[in-house]
Every structure is written in C-alpha cells, then in structure tokens.
Tab-separated table of C-alpha atoms and ligand atoms in Angstrom:
chain	number	residue	atom	x	y	z
A	258	UNK	CA	-15.706	2.998	27.384
A	259	UNK	CA	-17.428	5.669	25.315
A	260	UNK	CA	-15.408	8.288	23.482
A	261	UNK	CA	-17.160	10.992	25.509
A	262	UNK	CA	-16.253	9.567	28.904
A	263	UNK	CA	-14.469	11.651	31.518
A	264	UNK	CA	-12.292	9.559	33.810
A	265	UNK	CA	-11.145	10.519	37.306
A	266	UNK	CA	-9.176	8.643	39.930
A	267	UNK	CA	-12.232	6.691	41.118
A	268	UNK	CA	-15.035	7.439	38.659
A	269	UNK	CA	-16.186	7.531	35.060
A	270	UNK	CA	-18.675	10.210	34.022
A	271	UNK	CA	-20.213	9.453	30.651
A	272	UNK	CA	-23.399	9.965	28.618
A	273	UNK	CA	-26.258	7.533	29.294
A	274	UNK	CA	-26.526	4.280	27.337
A	275	UNK	CA	-29.595	2.084	26.786
A	276	UNK	CA	-28.198	-0.474	29.220
A	277	UNK	CA	-28.322	2.139	32.043
A	278	UNK	CA	-32.105	2.466	31.904
A	279	UNK	CA	-33.028	-0.184	34.483
A	280	UNK	CA	-30.505	1.135	37.032
A	281	UNK	CA	-31.884	4.671	36.712
A	282	UNK	CA	-35.500	3.493	36.894
A	283	UNK	CA	-34.516	1.765	40.151
A	284	UNK	CA	-32.707	4.864	41.478
A	285	UNK	CA	-35.427	7.375	40.501
A	286	UNK	CA	-37.929	5.210	42.391
A	287	UNK	CA	-35.764	5.040	45.525
A	288	UNK	CA	-36.644	7.443	48.355
A	289	UNK	CA	-33.038	7.654	49.637
A	290	UNK	CA	-31.674	8.469	46.199
A	291	UNK	CA	-34.398	11.076	45.717
A	292	UNK	CA	-33.708	12.869	49.030
A	293	UNK	CA	-34.417	16.610	48.731
A	294	UNK	CA	-36.375	16.042	45.497
A	295	UNK	CA	-40.082	16.811	45.273
A	296	UNK	CA	-40.970	13.121	45.094
A	297	UNK	CA	-39.817	9.647	44.120
A	298	UNK	CA	-40.842	8.809	40.556
A	299	UNK	CA	-43.288	6.166	39.432
A	300	UNK	CA	-41.895	3.607	36.985
A	301	UNK	CA	-43.464	5.491	34.083
A	302	UNK	CA	-42.069	8.841	35.272
A	303	UNK	CA	-38.656	7.241	35.816
A	304	UNK	CA	-38.559	5.940	32.223
A	305	UNK	CA	-39.539	9.423	30.998
A	306	UNK	CA	-36.811	11.008	33.167
A	307	UNK	CA	-34.220	8.617	31.709
A	308	UNK	CA	-35.391	9.457	28.160
A	309	UNK	CA	-35.110	13.161	29.002
A	310	UNK	CA	-31.617	12.722	30.441
A	311	UNK	CA	-30.493	10.968	27.246
A	312	UNK	CA	-32.098	13.671	25.086
A	313	UNK	CA	-30.377	16.506	26.962
A	314	UNK	CA	-27.047	14.688	26.725
A	315	UNK	CA	-27.396	14.358	22.948
A	316	UNK	CA	-27.512	18.177	22.779
A	317	UNK	CA	-25.239	19.165	25.682
A	318	UNK	CA	-21.970	17.316	26.427
A	319	UNK	CA	-22.342	18.133	30.134
A	320	UNK	CA	-26.011	17.175	30.519
A	321	UNK	CA	-26.946	15.151	33.609
A	322	UNK	CA	-25.208	11.823	33.067
A	323	UNK	CA	-24.219	8.652	34.883
A	324	UNK	CA	-21.429	8.555	37.430
A	325	UNK	CA	-19.878	5.083	37.393
A	326	UNK	CA	-17.632	3.790	40.167
A	327	UNK	CA	-14.467	2.433	38.525
A	328	UNK	CA	-13.796	-0.201	41.195
A	329	UNK	CA	-17.246	-1.807	40.957
A	330	UNK	CA	-18.464	-0.760	37.503
A	331	UNK	CA	-21.685	0.318	39.247
A	332	UNK	CA	-23.691	3.438	38.385
A	333	UNK	CA	-23.709	5.351	41.664
A	334	UNK	CA	-25.511	8.524	40.558
A	335	UNK	CA	-25.462	11.390	38.132
A	336	UNK	CA	-24.101	14.886	37.700
A	337	UNK	CA	-24.548	17.622	35.105
A	338	UNK	CA	-27.088	20.103	33.811
A	339	UNK	CA	-30.701	20.189	32.773
A	340	UNK	CA	-32.834	23.014	31.428
A	341	UNK	CA	-34.913	24.950	33.935
A	342	UNK	CA	-36.908	28.157	33.961
A	343	UNK	CA	-36.692	30.317	37.086
A	344	UNK	CA	-38.534	33.634	37.343
A	345	UNK	CA	-39.176	33.592	33.584
A	346	UNK	CA	-35.528	33.091	32.661
A	347	UNK	CA	-34.100	29.962	31.017
A	348	UNK	CA	-31.073	28.477	32.802
A	349	UNK	CA	-28.783	25.495	32.685
A	350	UNK	CA	-29.126	24.055	36.176
A	351	UNK	CA	-26.334	21.933	37.630
A	352	UNK	CA	-27.390	19.031	39.828
A	353	UNK	CA	-26.004	15.813	41.283
A	354	UNK	CA	-27.376	12.896	43.174
A	355	UNK	CA	-25.708	9.762	44.572
A	356	UNK	CA	-26.989	6.413	45.825
A	357	UNK	CA	-26.913	6.523	49.621
A	358	UNK	CA	-24.162	3.885	49.848
A	359	UNK	CA	-21.908	6.012	47.620
A	360	UNK	CA	-22.138	9.193	49.702
A	361	UNK	CA	-19.580	10.626	52.094
A	362	UNK	CA	-16.563	9.856	49.914
A	363	UNK	CA	-16.352	13.062	47.899
A	364	UNK	CA	-17.726	11.400	44.743
A	365	UNK	CA	-20.135	14.251	43.939
A	366	UNK	CA	-17.302	16.785	43.960
A	367	UNK	CA	-14.892	14.527	42.030
A	368	UNK	CA	-17.436	13.706	39.312
A	369	UNK	CA	-18.783	17.251	39.018
A	370	UNK	CA	-15.361	18.924	38.826
A	371	UNK	CA	-14.398	16.554	36.007
A	372	UNK	CA	-17.593	17.227	34.041
A	373	UNK	CA	-17.297	20.976	34.703
A	374	UNK	CA	-13.842	20.879	33.114
A	375	UNK	CA	-15.462	19.309	30.044
A	376	UNK	CA	-18.207	21.968	30.107
A	377	UNK	CA	-15.571	24.703	30.047
A	378	UNK	CA	-14.332	23.365	26.693
A	379	UNK	CA	-17.618	24.105	24.933
A	380	UNK	CA	-19.685	26.507	27.029
A	381	UNK	CA	-19.326	30.077	28.207
A	382	UNK	CA	-22.064	31.506	30.364
A	383	UNK	CA	-23.818	31.179	33.675
A	384	UNK	CA	-24.865	27.996	35.436
A	385	UNK	CA	-27.450	27.847	38.198
A	386	UNK	CA	-27.714	25.512	41.181
A	387	UNK	CA	-30.790	25.217	43.387
A	388	UNK	CA	-30.353	23.842	46.903
A	389	UNK	CA	-32.723	23.233	49.800
A	390	UNK	CA	-31.406	25.379	52.687
A	391	UNK	CA	-31.409	22.234	54.877
A	392	UNK	CA	-29.149	20.313	52.472
A	393	UNK	CA	-25.797	20.889	54.162
A	394	UNK	CA	-23.895	18.273	52.136
A	395	UNK	CA	-25.002	19.766	48.832
A	396	UNK	CA	-24.122	23.279	50.004
A	397	UNK	CA	-20.587	22.024	50.750
A	398	UNK	CA	-20.306	20.377	47.337
A	399	UNK	CA	-21.543	23.396	45.387
A	400	UNK	CA	-18.968	25.610	47.144
A	401	UNK	CA	-16.188	23.178	46.201
A	402	UNK	CA	-17.347	23.433	42.573
A	403	UNK	CA	-16.844	27.206	42.708
A	404	UNK	CA	-20.483	28.322	42.722
A	405	UNK	CA	-21.317	31.350	44.862
A	406	UNK	CA	-24.529	32.179	46.710
A	407	UNK	CA	-26.871	34.468	44.765
A	408	UNK	CA	-30.153	34.654	46.617
A	409	UNK	CA	-32.920	32.752	48.344
A	410	UNK	CA	-36.163	32.496	46.403
A	411	UNK	CA	-39.301	30.362	46.592
A	412	UNK	CA	-39.515	27.613	43.958
A	413	UNK	CA	-42.820	25.733	43.796
A	414	UNK	CA	-43.629	27.434	47.112
A	415	UNK	CA	-40.496	26.239	48.974
A	416	UNK	CA	-37.602	28.558	49.880
A	417	UNK	CA	-34.494	27.563	47.889
A	418	UNK	CA	-30.939	28.842	47.877
A	419	UNK	CA	-29.710	29.764	44.399
A	420	UNK	CA	-26.016	29.614	43.486
A	421	UNK	CA	-24.336	30.629	40.232
A	422	UNK	CA	-21.070	29.942	38.436
A	423	UNK	CA	-19.906	31.723	35.303
A	424	UNK	CA	-17.822	29.716	32.840
A	425	UNK	CA	-15.554	31.375	30.292
A	426	UNK	CA	-15.995	35.086	29.703
A	427	UNK	CA	-19.687	34.764	30.535
B	553	COA	C1	-25.463	15.977	48.151
B	553	COA	C2	-24.639	14.773	47.752
B	553	COA	C3	-24.593	14.640	46.251
B	553	COA	C4	-23.217	14.999	48.307
B	553	COA	O1	-22.352	14.052	47.737
B	553	COA	P1	-21.130	13.387	48.533
B	553	COA	O2	-20.180	12.885	47.524
B	553	COA	O3	-21.672	12.423	49.509
B	553	COA	O4	-20.521	14.624	49.254
B	553	COA	P2	-19.195	14.668	50.138
B	553	COA	O5	-18.812	13.314	50.603
B	553	COA	O6	-18.163	15.430	49.358
B	553	COA	O7	-19.698	15.538	51.330
B	553	COA	C5	-19.906	16.899	51.157
B	553	COA	C6	-19.589	17.655	52.422
B	553	COA	O8	-20.795	17.736	53.204
B	553	COA	C7	-20.540	17.239	54.489
B	553	COA	N1	-21.745	16.536	54.879
B	553	COA	C8	-22.245	15.426	54.329
B	553	COA	N2	-23.411	15.107	54.939
B	553	COA	C9	-23.618	16.052	55.886
B	553	COA	C10	-24.634	16.292	56.841
B	553	COA	N3	-25.697	15.483	56.927
B	553	COA	N4	-24.523	17.373	57.649
B	553	COA	C11	-23.465	18.184	57.546
B	553	COA	N5	-22.475	18.025	56.657
B	553	COA	C12	-22.560	16.966	55.842
B	553	COA	C13	-19.338	16.323	54.353
B	553	COA	O9	-18.658	16.227	55.569
B	553	COA	C14	-18.530	17.055	53.318
B	553	COA	O10	-17.853	18.130	53.949
B	553	COA	P3	-16.534	18.787	53.331
B	553	COA	O11	-16.969	19.476	52.074
B	553	COA	O12	-16.103	19.760	54.362
B	553	COA	O13	-15.585	17.677	53.063
B	553	COA	C15	-25.194	13.453	48.337
B	553	COA	O14	-25.263	13.580	49.730
B	553	COA	C16	-26.577	13.116	47.798
B	553	COA	O15	-26.721	12.477	46.767
B	553	COA	N6	-27.623	13.560	48.509
B	553	COA	C17	-29.022	13.308	48.096
B	553	COA	C18	-29.387	14.028	46.821
B	553	COA	C19	-29.122	15.509	46.911
B	553	COA	O16	-29.323	16.131	47.939
B	553	COA	N7	-28.675	16.075	45.782
B	553	COA	C20	-28.432	17.500	45.693
B	553	COA	C21	-29.705	18.237	45.469
B	553	COA	S1	-29.381	19.991	45.410
C-alpha cells in the first residue's frame, strides 16, 4: 500500500503506479467505461492519458487516481482532478468514472469524499465539475460531494452543467 493511499470502508484511492497502466489502457478503450465522454480512446491515446494522469498526480495529491476495490484488489475506476480551461479561465476539474460492473453501489461518492478530504489538507480554492445534463447518476454524486449548480454553458458545442465547490477559505 502506498504511503499516499486513502482507505475507506470498501475502497483504496491512491496515486497511479506503473503496474496500473494496462488496466487503464483497457478501461479508456471501453465504451461503457467512457460513457458520457467525447470518445473511447485508441491504445496510443490511452497510454498518453495514463501518462498524463501520473504526471498530474506527481504535482497534485488529489489528481485523478485509481479507485481500487478492497475486496477484489481490482481497479474499478478513478476520481480526482485534472487541469481544464473553461471560458479562458484555468480550473481544477473534479471527475470520476467507474467500470460498469462497479456502479450502483455508491463507490463514486465514497472514493471522492475520501479524496476530497485529502484535498482539503493542501488546497484552498474553487473546484469545477462538468456534467452532461442527461447524466442523472453523476448529478446525484456531485450533489453528495457538496458541489452546487453554477450554470449551463456549451463546451465543445454541447450544453454542459457546471458545478462548483470551494475548499478552505477560497
Ligand atoms: C456517474 C458514476 C461515476 C456514478 O457512480 P456510482 O458509484 O455508480 O453512483 P451511485 O451508485 O452513488 O449512484 C448515484 C445516484 O444516481 C442514481 N442513479 C444511478 N443511475 C441512474 C440512472 N440511470 N437514472 C437515474 N438515477 C440514477 C442512483 O440511484 C444514486 O442515487 P442516490 O444518490 O439517490 O443514492 C458512474 O455511473 C459512472 O462511472 N458513469 C459513467 C462515467 C460518468 O458518467 N462519469 C461522470 C462524468 S461527469
């Protein structure tokens, strides 16, 4: 278990390791896993996404990182932030994604609340979340994380709901 791991009742949330690469390449290429994303990734894009995830996590303790199911030891998804620019402003954007067979059990909320607690130890400021208006499950999760609706805005031409959460004094 890495020193940086966050452990919950059912999950471990920890920075990516080299051994996680093949699992993420598989997940990023899976249409179910990539629901509500622009596209599934090619193998090359998936490797690049994994490299990016690892790079962000080296700089930010709450970067998008693996969610591991304790009972099985399996990586079931990720949660955390990445950098994004929206309307000319740089944000930390919170996102999560689970393998389809790991959904419906509250894992996204459990993993994200644990990593948010870790984020609060080192970060004060706003976080952004971007959700497809049709993504009811994600809208439920983001509310349980404490984010509030800000506005609807087009991103890459598609209407998206934006939510924000301020950590610390902001
Ligand atoms: C969004 C996602 C992470 C949610 O994770 P999860 O752990 O399965 O979420 P939960 O089990 O806590 O379910 C969330 C809530 O949505 C509800 N829900 C789930 N699917 C639903 C659906 N299709 N329609 C309506 N409500 C739904 C659940 O009943 C639950 O309600 P509650 O908050 O009142 O308990 C997961 O579905 C997923 O990975 N989806 C594909 C990727 C994705 O959309 N990521 C987010 C991009 S913004």
